[in-house]
PDB file of C-alpha atoms in Angstrom:
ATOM      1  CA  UNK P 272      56.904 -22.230 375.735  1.00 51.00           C
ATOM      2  CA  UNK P 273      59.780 -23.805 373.960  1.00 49.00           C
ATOM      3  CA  UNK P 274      59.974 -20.648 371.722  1.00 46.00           C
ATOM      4  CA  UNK P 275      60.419 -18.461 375.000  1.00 44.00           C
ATOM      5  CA  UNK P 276      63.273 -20.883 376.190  1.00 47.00           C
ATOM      6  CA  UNK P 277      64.903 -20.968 372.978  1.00 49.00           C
ATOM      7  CA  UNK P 278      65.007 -16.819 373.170  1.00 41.00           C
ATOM      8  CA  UNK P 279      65.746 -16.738 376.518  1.00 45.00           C
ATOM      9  CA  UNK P 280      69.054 -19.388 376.224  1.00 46.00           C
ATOM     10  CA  UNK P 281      69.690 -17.134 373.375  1.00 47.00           C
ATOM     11  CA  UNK P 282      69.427 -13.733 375.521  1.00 45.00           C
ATOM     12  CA  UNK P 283      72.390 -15.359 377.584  1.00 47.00           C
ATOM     13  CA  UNK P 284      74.173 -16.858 375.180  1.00 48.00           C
ATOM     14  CA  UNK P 285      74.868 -13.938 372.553  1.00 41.00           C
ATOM     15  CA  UNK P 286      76.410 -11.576 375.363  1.00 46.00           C
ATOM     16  CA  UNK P 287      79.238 -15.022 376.148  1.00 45.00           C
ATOM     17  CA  UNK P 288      79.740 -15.228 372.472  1.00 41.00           C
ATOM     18  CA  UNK P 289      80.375 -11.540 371.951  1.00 40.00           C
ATOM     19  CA  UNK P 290      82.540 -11.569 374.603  1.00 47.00           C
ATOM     20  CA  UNK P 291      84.652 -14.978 373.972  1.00 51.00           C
ATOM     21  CA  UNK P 292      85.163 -12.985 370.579  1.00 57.00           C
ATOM     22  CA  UNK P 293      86.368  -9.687 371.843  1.00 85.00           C
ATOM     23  CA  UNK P 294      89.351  -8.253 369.750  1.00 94.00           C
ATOM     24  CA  UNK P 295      91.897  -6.661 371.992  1.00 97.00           C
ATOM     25  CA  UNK P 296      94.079  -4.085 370.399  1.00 98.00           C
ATOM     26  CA  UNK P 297      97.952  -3.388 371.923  1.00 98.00           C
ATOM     27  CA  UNK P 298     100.277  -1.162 370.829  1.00 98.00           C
ATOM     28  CA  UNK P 299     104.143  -1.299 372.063  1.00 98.00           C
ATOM     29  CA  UNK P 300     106.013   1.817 372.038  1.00 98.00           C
ATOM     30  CA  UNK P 301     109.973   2.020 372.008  1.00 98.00           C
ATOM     31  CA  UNK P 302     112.283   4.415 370.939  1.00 98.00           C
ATOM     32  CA  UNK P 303     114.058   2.531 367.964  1.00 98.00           C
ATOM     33  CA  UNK P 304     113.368  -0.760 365.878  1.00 98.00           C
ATOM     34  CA  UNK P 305     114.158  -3.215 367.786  1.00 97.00           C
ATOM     35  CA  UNK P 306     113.379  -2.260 371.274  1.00 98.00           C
ATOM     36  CA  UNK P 307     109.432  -3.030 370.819  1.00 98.00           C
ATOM     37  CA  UNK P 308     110.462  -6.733 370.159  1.00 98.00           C
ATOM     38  CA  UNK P 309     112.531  -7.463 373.330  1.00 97.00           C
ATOM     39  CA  UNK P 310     110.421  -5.597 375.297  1.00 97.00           C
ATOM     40  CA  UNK P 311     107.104  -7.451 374.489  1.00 98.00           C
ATOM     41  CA  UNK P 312     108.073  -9.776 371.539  1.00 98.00           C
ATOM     42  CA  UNK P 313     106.522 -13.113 373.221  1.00 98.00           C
ATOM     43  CA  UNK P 314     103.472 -11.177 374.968  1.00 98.00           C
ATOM     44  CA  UNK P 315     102.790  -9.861 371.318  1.00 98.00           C
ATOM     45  CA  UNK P 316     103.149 -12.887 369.436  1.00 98.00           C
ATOM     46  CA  UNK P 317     100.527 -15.169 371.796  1.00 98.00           C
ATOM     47  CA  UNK P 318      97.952 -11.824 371.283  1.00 98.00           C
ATOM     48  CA  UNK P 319      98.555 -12.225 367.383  1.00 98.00           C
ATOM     49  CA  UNK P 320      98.039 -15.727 367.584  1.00 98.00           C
ATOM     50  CA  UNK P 321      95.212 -15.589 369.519  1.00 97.00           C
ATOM     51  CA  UNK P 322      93.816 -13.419 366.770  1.00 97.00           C
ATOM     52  CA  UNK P 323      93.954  -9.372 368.250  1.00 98.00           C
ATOM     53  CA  UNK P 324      95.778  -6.798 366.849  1.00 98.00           C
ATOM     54  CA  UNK P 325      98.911  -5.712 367.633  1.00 98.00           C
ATOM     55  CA  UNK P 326     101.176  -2.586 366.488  1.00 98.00           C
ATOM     56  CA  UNK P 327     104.650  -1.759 367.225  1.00 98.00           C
ATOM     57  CA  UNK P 328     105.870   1.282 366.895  1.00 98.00           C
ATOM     58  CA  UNK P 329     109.424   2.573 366.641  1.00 98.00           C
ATOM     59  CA  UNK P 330     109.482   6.776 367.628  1.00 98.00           C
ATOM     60  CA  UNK P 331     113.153   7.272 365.689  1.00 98.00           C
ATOM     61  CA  UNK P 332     114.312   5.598 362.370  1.00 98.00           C
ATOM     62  CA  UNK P 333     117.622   4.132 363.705  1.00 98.00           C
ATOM     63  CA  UNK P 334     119.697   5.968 362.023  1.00 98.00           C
ATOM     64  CA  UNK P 335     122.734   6.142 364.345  1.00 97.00           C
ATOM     65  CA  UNK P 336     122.576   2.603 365.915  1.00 97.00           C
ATOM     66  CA  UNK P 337     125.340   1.173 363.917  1.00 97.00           C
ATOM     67  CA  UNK P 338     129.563   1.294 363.817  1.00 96.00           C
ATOM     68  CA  UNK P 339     130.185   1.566 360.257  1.00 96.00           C
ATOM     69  CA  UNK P 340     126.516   2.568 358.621  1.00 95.00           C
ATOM     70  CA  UNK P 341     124.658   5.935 359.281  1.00 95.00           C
ATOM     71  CA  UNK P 342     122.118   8.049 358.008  1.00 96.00           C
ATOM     72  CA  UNK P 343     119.461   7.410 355.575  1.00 97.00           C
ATOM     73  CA  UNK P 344     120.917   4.318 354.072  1.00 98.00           C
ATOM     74  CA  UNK P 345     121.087   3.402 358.006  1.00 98.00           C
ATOM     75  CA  UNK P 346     117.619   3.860 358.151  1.00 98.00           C
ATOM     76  CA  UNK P 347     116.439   1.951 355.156  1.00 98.00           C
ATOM     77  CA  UNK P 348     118.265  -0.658 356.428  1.00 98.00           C
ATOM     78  CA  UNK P 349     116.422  -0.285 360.062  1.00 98.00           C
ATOM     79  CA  UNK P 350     113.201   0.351 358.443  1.00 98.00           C
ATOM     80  CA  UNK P 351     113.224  -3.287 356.053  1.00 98.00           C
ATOM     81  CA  UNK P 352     114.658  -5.308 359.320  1.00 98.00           C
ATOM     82  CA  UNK P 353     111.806  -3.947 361.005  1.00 98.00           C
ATOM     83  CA  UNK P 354     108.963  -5.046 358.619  1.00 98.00           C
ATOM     84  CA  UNK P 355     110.514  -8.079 358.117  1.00 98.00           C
ATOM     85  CA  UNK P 356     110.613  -8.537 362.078  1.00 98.00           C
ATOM     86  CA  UNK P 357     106.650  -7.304 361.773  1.00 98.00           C
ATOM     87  CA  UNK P 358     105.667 -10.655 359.789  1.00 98.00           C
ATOM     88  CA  UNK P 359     107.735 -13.069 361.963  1.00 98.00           C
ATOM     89  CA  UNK P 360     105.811 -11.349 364.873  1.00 98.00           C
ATOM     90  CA  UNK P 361     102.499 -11.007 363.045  1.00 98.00           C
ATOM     91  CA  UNK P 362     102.105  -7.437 363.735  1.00 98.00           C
ATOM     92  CA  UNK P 363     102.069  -4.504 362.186  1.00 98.00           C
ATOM     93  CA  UNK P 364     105.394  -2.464 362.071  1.00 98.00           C
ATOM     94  CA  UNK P 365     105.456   1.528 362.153  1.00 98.00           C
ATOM     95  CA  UNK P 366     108.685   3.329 361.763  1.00 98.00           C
ATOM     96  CA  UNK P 367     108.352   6.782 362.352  1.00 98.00           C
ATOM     97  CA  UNK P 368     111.098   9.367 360.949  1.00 96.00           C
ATOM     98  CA  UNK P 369     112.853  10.952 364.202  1.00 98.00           C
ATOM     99  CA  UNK P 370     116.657  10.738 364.261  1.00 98.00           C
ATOM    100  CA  UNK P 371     118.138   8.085 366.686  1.00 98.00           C
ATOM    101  CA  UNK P 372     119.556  10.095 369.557  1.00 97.00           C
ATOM    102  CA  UNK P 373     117.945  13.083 368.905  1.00 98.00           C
ATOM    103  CA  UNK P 374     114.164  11.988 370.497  1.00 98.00           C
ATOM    104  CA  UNK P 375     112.488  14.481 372.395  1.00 98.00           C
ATOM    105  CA  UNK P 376     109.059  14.756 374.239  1.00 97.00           C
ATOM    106  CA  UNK P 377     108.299  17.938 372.247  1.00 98.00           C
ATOM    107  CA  UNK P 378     104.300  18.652 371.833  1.00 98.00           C
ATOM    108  CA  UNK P 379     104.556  17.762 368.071  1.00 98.00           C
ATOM    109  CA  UNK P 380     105.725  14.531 369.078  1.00 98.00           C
ATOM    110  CA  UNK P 381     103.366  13.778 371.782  1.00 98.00           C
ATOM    111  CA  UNK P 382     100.137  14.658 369.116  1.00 98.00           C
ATOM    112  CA  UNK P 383     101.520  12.102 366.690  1.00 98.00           C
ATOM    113  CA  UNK P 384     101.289   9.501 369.431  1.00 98.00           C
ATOM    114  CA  UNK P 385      98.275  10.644 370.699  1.00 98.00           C
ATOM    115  CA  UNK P 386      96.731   9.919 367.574  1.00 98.00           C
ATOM    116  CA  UNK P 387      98.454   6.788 366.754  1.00 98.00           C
ATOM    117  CA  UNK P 388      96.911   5.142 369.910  1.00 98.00           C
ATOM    118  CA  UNK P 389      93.600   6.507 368.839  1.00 98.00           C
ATOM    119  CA  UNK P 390      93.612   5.018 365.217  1.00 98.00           C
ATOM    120  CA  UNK P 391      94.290   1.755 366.900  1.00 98.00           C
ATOM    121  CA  UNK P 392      91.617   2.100 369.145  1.00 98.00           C
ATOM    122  CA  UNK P 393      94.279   0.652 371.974  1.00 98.00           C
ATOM    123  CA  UNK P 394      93.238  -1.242 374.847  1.00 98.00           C
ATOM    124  CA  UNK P 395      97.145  -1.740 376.047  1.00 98.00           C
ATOM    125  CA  UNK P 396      99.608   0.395 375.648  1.00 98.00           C
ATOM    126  CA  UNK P 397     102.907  -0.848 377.035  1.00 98.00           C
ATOM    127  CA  UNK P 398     106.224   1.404 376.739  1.00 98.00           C
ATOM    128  CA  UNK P 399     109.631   2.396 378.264  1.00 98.00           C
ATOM    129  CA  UNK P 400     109.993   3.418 382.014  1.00 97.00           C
ATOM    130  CA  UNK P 401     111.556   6.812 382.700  1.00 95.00           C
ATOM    131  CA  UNK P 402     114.470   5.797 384.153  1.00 92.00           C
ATOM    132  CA  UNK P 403     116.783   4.274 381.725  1.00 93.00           C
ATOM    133  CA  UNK P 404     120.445   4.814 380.729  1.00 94.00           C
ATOM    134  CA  UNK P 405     119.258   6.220 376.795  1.00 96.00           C
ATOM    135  CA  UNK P 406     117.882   9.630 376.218  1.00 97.00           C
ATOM    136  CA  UNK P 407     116.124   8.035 373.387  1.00 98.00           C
ATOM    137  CA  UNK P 408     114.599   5.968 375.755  1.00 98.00           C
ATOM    138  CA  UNK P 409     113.733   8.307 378.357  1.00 98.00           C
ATOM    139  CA  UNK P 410     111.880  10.603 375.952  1.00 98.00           C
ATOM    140  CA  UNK P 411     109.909   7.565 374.708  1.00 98.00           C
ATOM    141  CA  UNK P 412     108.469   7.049 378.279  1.00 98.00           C
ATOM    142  CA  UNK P 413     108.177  10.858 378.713  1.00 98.00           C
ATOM    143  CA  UNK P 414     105.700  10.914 375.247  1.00 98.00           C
ATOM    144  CA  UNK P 415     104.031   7.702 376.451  1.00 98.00           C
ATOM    145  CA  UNK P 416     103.280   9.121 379.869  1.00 97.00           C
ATOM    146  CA  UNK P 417     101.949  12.885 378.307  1.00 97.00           C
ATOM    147  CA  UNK P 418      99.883  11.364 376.191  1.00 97.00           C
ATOM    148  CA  UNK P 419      98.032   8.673 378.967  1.00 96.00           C
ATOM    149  CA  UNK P 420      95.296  10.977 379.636  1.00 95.00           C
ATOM    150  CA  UNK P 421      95.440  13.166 376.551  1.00 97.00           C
ATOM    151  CA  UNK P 422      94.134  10.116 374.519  1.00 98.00           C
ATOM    152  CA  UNK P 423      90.426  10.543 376.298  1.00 98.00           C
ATOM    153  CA  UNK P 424      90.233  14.674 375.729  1.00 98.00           C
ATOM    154  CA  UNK P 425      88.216  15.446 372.743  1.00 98.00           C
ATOM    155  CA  UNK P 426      89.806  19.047 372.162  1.00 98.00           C
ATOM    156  CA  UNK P 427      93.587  17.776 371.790  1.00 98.00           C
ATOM    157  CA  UNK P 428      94.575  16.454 368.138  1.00 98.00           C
ATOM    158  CA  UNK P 429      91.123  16.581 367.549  1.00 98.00           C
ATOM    159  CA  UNK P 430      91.512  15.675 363.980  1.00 98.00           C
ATOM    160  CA  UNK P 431      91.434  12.377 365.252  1.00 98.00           C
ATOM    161  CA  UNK P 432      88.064  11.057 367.257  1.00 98.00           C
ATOM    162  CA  UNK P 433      89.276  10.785 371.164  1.00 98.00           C
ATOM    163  CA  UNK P 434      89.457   7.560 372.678  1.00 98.00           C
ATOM    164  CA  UNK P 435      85.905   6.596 374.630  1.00 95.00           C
ATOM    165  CA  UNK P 436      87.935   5.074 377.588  1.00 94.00           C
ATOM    166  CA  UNK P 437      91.532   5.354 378.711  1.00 96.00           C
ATOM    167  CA  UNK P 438      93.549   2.231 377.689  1.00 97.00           C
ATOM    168  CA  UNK P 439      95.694   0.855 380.472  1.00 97.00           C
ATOM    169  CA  UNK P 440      99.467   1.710 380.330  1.00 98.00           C
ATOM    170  CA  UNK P 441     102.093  -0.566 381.020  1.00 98.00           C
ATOM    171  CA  UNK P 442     105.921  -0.401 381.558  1.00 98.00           C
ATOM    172  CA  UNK P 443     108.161  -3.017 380.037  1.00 97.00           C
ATOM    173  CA  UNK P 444     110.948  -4.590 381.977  1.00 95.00           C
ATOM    174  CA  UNK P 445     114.424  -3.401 382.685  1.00 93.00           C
ATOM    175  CA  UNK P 446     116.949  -3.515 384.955  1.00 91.00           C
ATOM    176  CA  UNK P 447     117.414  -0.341 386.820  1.00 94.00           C
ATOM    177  CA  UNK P 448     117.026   0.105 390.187  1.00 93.00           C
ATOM    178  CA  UNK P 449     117.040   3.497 391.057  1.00 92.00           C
ATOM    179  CA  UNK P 450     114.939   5.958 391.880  1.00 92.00           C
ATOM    180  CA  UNK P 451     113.267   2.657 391.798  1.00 92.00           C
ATOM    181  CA  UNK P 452     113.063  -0.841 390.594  1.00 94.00           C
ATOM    182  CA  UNK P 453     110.472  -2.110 387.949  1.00 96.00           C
ATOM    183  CA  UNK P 454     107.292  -3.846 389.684  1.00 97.00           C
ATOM    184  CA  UNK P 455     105.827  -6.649 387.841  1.00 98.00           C
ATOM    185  CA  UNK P 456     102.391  -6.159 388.334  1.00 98.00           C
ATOM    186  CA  UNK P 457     101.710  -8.539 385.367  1.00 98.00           C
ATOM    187  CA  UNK P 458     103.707 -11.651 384.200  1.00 98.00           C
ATOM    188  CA  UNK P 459     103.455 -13.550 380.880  1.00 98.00           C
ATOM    189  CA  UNK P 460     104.354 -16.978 380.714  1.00 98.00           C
ATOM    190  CA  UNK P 461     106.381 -17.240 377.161  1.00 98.00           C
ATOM    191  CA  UNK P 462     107.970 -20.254 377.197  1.00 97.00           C
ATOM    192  CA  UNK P 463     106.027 -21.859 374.588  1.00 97.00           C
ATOM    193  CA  UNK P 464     106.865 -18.655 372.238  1.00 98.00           C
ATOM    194  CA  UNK P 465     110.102 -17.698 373.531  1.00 97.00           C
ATOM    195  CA  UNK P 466     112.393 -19.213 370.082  1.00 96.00           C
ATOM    196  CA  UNK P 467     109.453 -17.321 367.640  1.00 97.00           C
ATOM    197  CA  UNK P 468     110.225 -14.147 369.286  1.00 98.00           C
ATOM    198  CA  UNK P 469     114.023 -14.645 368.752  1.00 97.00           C
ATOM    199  CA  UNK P 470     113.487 -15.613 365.533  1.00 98.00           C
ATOM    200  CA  UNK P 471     111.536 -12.077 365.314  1.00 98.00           C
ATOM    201  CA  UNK P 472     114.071 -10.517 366.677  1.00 98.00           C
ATOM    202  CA  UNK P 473     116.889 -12.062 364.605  1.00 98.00           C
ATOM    203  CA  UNK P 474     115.009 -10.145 361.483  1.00 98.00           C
ATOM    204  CA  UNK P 475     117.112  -6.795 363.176  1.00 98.00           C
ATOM    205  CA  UNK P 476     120.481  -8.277 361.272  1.00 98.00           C
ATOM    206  CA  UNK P 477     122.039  -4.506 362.101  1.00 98.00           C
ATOM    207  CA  UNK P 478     121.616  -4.564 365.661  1.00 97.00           C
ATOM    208  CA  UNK P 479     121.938  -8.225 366.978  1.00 97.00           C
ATOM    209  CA  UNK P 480     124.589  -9.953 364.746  1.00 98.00           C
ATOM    210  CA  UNK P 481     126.603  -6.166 363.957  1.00 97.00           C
ATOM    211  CA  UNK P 482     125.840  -3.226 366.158  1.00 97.00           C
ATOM    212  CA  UNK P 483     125.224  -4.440 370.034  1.00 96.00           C
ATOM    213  CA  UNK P 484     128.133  -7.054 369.553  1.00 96.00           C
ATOM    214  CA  UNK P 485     130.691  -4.560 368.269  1.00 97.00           C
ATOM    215  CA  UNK P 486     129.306  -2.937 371.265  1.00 95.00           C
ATOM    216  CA  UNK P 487     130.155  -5.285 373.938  1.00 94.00           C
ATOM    217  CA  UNK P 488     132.959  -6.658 372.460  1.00 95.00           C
ATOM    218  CA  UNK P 489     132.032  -9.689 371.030  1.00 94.00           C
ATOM    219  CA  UNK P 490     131.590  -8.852 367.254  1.00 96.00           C
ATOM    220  CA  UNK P 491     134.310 -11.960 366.591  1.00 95.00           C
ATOM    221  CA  UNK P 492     131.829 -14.453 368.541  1.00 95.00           C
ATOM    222  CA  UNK P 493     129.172 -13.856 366.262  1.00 96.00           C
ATOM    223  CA  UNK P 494     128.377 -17.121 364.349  1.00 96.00           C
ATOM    224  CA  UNK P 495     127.536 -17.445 360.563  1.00 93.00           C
ATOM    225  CA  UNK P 496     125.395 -19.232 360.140  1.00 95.00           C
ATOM    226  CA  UNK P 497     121.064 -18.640 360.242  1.00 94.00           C
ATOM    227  CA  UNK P 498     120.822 -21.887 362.686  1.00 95.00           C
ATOM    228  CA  UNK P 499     123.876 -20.814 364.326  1.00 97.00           C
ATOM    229  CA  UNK P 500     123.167 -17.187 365.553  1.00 97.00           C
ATOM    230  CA  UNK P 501     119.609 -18.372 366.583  1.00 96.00           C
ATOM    231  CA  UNK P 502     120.772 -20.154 369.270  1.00 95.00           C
ATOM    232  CA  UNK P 503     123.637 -17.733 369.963  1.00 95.00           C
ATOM    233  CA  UNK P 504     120.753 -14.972 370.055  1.00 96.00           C
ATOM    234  CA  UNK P 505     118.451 -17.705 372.433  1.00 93.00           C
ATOM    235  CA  UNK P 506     121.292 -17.680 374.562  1.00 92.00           C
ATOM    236  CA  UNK P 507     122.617 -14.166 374.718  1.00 91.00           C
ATOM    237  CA  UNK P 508     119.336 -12.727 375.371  1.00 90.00           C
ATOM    238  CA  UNK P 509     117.651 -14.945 378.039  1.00 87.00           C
ATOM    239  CA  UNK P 510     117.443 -13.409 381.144  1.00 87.00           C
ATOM    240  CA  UNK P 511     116.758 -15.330 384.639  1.00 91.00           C
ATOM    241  CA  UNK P 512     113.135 -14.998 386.415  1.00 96.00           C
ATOM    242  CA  UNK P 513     113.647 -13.129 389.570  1.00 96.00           C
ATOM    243  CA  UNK P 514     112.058 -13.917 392.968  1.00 97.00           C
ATOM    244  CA  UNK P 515     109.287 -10.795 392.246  1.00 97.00           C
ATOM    245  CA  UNK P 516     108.838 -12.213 388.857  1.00 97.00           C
ATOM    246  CA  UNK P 517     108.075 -15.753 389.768  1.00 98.00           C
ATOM    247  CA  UNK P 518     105.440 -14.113 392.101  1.00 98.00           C
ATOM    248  CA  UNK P 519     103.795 -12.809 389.981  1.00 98.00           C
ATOM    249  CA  UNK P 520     103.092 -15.211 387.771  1.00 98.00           C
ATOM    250  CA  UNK P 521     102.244 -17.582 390.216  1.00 98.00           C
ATOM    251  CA  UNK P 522      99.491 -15.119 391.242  1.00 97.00           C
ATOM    252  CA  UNK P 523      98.404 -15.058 387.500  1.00 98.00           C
ATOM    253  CA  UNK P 524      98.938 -18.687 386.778  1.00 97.00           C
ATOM    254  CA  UNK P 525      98.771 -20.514 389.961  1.00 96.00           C
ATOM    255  CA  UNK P 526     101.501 -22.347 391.825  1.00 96.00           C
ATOM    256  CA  UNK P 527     102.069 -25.276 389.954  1.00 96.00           C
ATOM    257  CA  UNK P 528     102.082 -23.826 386.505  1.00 96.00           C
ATOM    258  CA  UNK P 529     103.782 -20.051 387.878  1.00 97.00           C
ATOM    259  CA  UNK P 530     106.519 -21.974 389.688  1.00 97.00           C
ATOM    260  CA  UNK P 531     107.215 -23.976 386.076  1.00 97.00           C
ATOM    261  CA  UNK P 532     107.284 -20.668 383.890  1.00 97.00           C
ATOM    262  CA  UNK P 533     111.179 -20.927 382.365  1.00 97.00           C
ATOM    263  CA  UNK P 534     110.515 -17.975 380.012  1.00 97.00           C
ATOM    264  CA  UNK P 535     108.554 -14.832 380.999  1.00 98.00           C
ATOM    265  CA  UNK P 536     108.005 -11.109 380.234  1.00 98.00           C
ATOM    266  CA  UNK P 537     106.508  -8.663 383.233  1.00 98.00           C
ATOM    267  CA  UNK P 538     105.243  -5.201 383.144  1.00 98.00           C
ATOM    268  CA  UNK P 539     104.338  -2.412 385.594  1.00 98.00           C
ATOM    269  CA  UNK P 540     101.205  -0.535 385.913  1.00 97.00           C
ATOM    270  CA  UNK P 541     101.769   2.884 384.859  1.00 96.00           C
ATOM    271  CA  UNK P 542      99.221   5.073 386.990  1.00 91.00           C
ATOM    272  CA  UNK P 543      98.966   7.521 384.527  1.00 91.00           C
ATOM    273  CA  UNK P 544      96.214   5.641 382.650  1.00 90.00           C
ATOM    274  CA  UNK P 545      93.438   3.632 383.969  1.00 89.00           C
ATOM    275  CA  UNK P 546      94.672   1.306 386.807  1.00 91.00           C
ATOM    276  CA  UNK P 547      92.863  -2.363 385.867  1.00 95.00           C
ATOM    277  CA  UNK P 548      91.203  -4.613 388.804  1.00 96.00           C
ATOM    278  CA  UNK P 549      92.661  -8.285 388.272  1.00 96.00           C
ATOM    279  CA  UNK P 550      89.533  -9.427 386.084  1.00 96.00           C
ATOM    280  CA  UNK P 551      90.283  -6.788 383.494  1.00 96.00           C
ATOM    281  CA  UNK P 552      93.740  -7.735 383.728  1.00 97.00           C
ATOM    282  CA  UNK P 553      92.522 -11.282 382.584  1.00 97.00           C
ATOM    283  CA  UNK P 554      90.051 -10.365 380.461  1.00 96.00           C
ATOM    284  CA  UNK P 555      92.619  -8.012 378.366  1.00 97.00           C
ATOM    285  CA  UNK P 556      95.274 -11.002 378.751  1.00 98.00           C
ATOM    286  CA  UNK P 557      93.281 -14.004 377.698  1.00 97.00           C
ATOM    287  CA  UNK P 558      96.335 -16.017 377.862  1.00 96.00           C
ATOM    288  CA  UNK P 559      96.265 -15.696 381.697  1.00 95.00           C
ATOM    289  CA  UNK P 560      92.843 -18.030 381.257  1.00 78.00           C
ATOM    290  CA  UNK P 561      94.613 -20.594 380.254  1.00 57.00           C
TER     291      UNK P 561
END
């Protein structure tokens, strides 16, 4: 009798343990280095620390994003920040070789995608929303959106193995408003993580101390100092929680904890992939159990 109880407890206890040890796989998609670490930088830090595996990937090299540096040298230069940015992040960093500003959702372009979300075997895939004010970025959410329900068909790139189930697609934040504004279906509380992912960040020297300052005008602000330009780069970069937001996460974390989030990143539900019910939202975000 006692054998039969010890199998049975066992019968019910293997499936929890498999599944308390599940291994989610996300993959971020923007259009240069750089853009997959402010989109998701603090969502993809608490997966890697929570042991899944994350990949960001960068559809153009970077090569024009600068004021005084272009080209391949440009790129090199794009390509180290970003693998240094990859081990401050704790993910793995994939550059691929498009020129900056000349991205576009041609079909070659769409198969490399489709079977770079395959090889990961991706469970999330979060990107760029359509409307944006860079072609670069447009084209990103173009690819992203083509290859949705490609991923699944067996006879498209079919050098690489089709994906069993569709992952669920996400768009990252931004600010537009028109044809319509962003809807955060899902909000991440990163408070906890939000000076590791500028410290990520802060690995793009090019773009965040040189290139968007000279930008916006405020190259001669830019301090010297490592200590220094974290906390200029904290501050620059934080962005207020807005009234949708803090919904959001007080759906996903409850009111006393959602109405305390200070730091958060939110993403829409792209319908063009498999549209989650809140427990697989959970289950893929295990930080939302906490």
């Amino acid at each position: 009798m006692k054998k039969l109880m010890n199998f049975i407890l066992c019968l019910f206890l293997v499936p929890l343990f498999a599944n308390a040890q599940e291994k989610i796989n996300l993959v971020v998609i923007g259009a240069h280095p750089d853009d997959c670490d402010i989109d998701a930088g603090g969502t993809a830090i608490q997966f890697a620390r929570m042991g899944h595996k994350v990949l960001f990937v960068s559809l153009t090299n970077g090569d024009a994003g600068h004021h005084e540096k272009g080209g391949g040298a440009l790129a090199r230069i794009r390509r180290a920040e970003a693998q240094e940015a990859g081990k401050r992040f704790g993910v793995e960093y994939l550059v691929l070789d498009n020129h900056d500003g000349e991205l576009v959702p041609s079909l070659e372009n769409r198969l490399e995608l489709i079977r770079i979300i395959r090889r990961w075997n991706a469970d999330i895939v979060i990107g760029h929303r359509p409307n944006d004010y860079h072609p670069d970025h447009r084209y990103t959410a173009q690819l992203v959106q083509d290859a949705a329900f490609m991923v699944v068909v067996p006879n498209v790139a079919s050098d690489v193995p089709a994906l069993k189930k569709n992952p669920i697609f996400l768009y990252s934040h931004d600010r537009f408003q028109k044809p319509a504004p962003l809807k955060p279906d899902i909000a991440i509380d990163i408070t906890d993580v939000y000076e590791a992912k500028t410290y990520g960040m802060a690995a793009h020297e090019s773009q965040f101390f040189e290139w968007l300052p000279w930008l916006n005008g405020s190259l001669d602000r830019v301090p010297e100092t490592e200590e220094e330009r974290l906390k200029w780069l904290n501050a620059i970069r934080d962005q207020e929680i807005n009234d949708e937001a803090r919904t959001s996460l007080i759906k996903w974390y409850g009111p006393k904890k959602g109405k305390a989030v200070k730091k958060a990143e939110v993403f829409e539900i792209c319908e063009y992939g498999r549209y989650p019910s809140d427990d697989e939202i959970r289950r893929l975000f295990p930080m939302l159990k906490n």
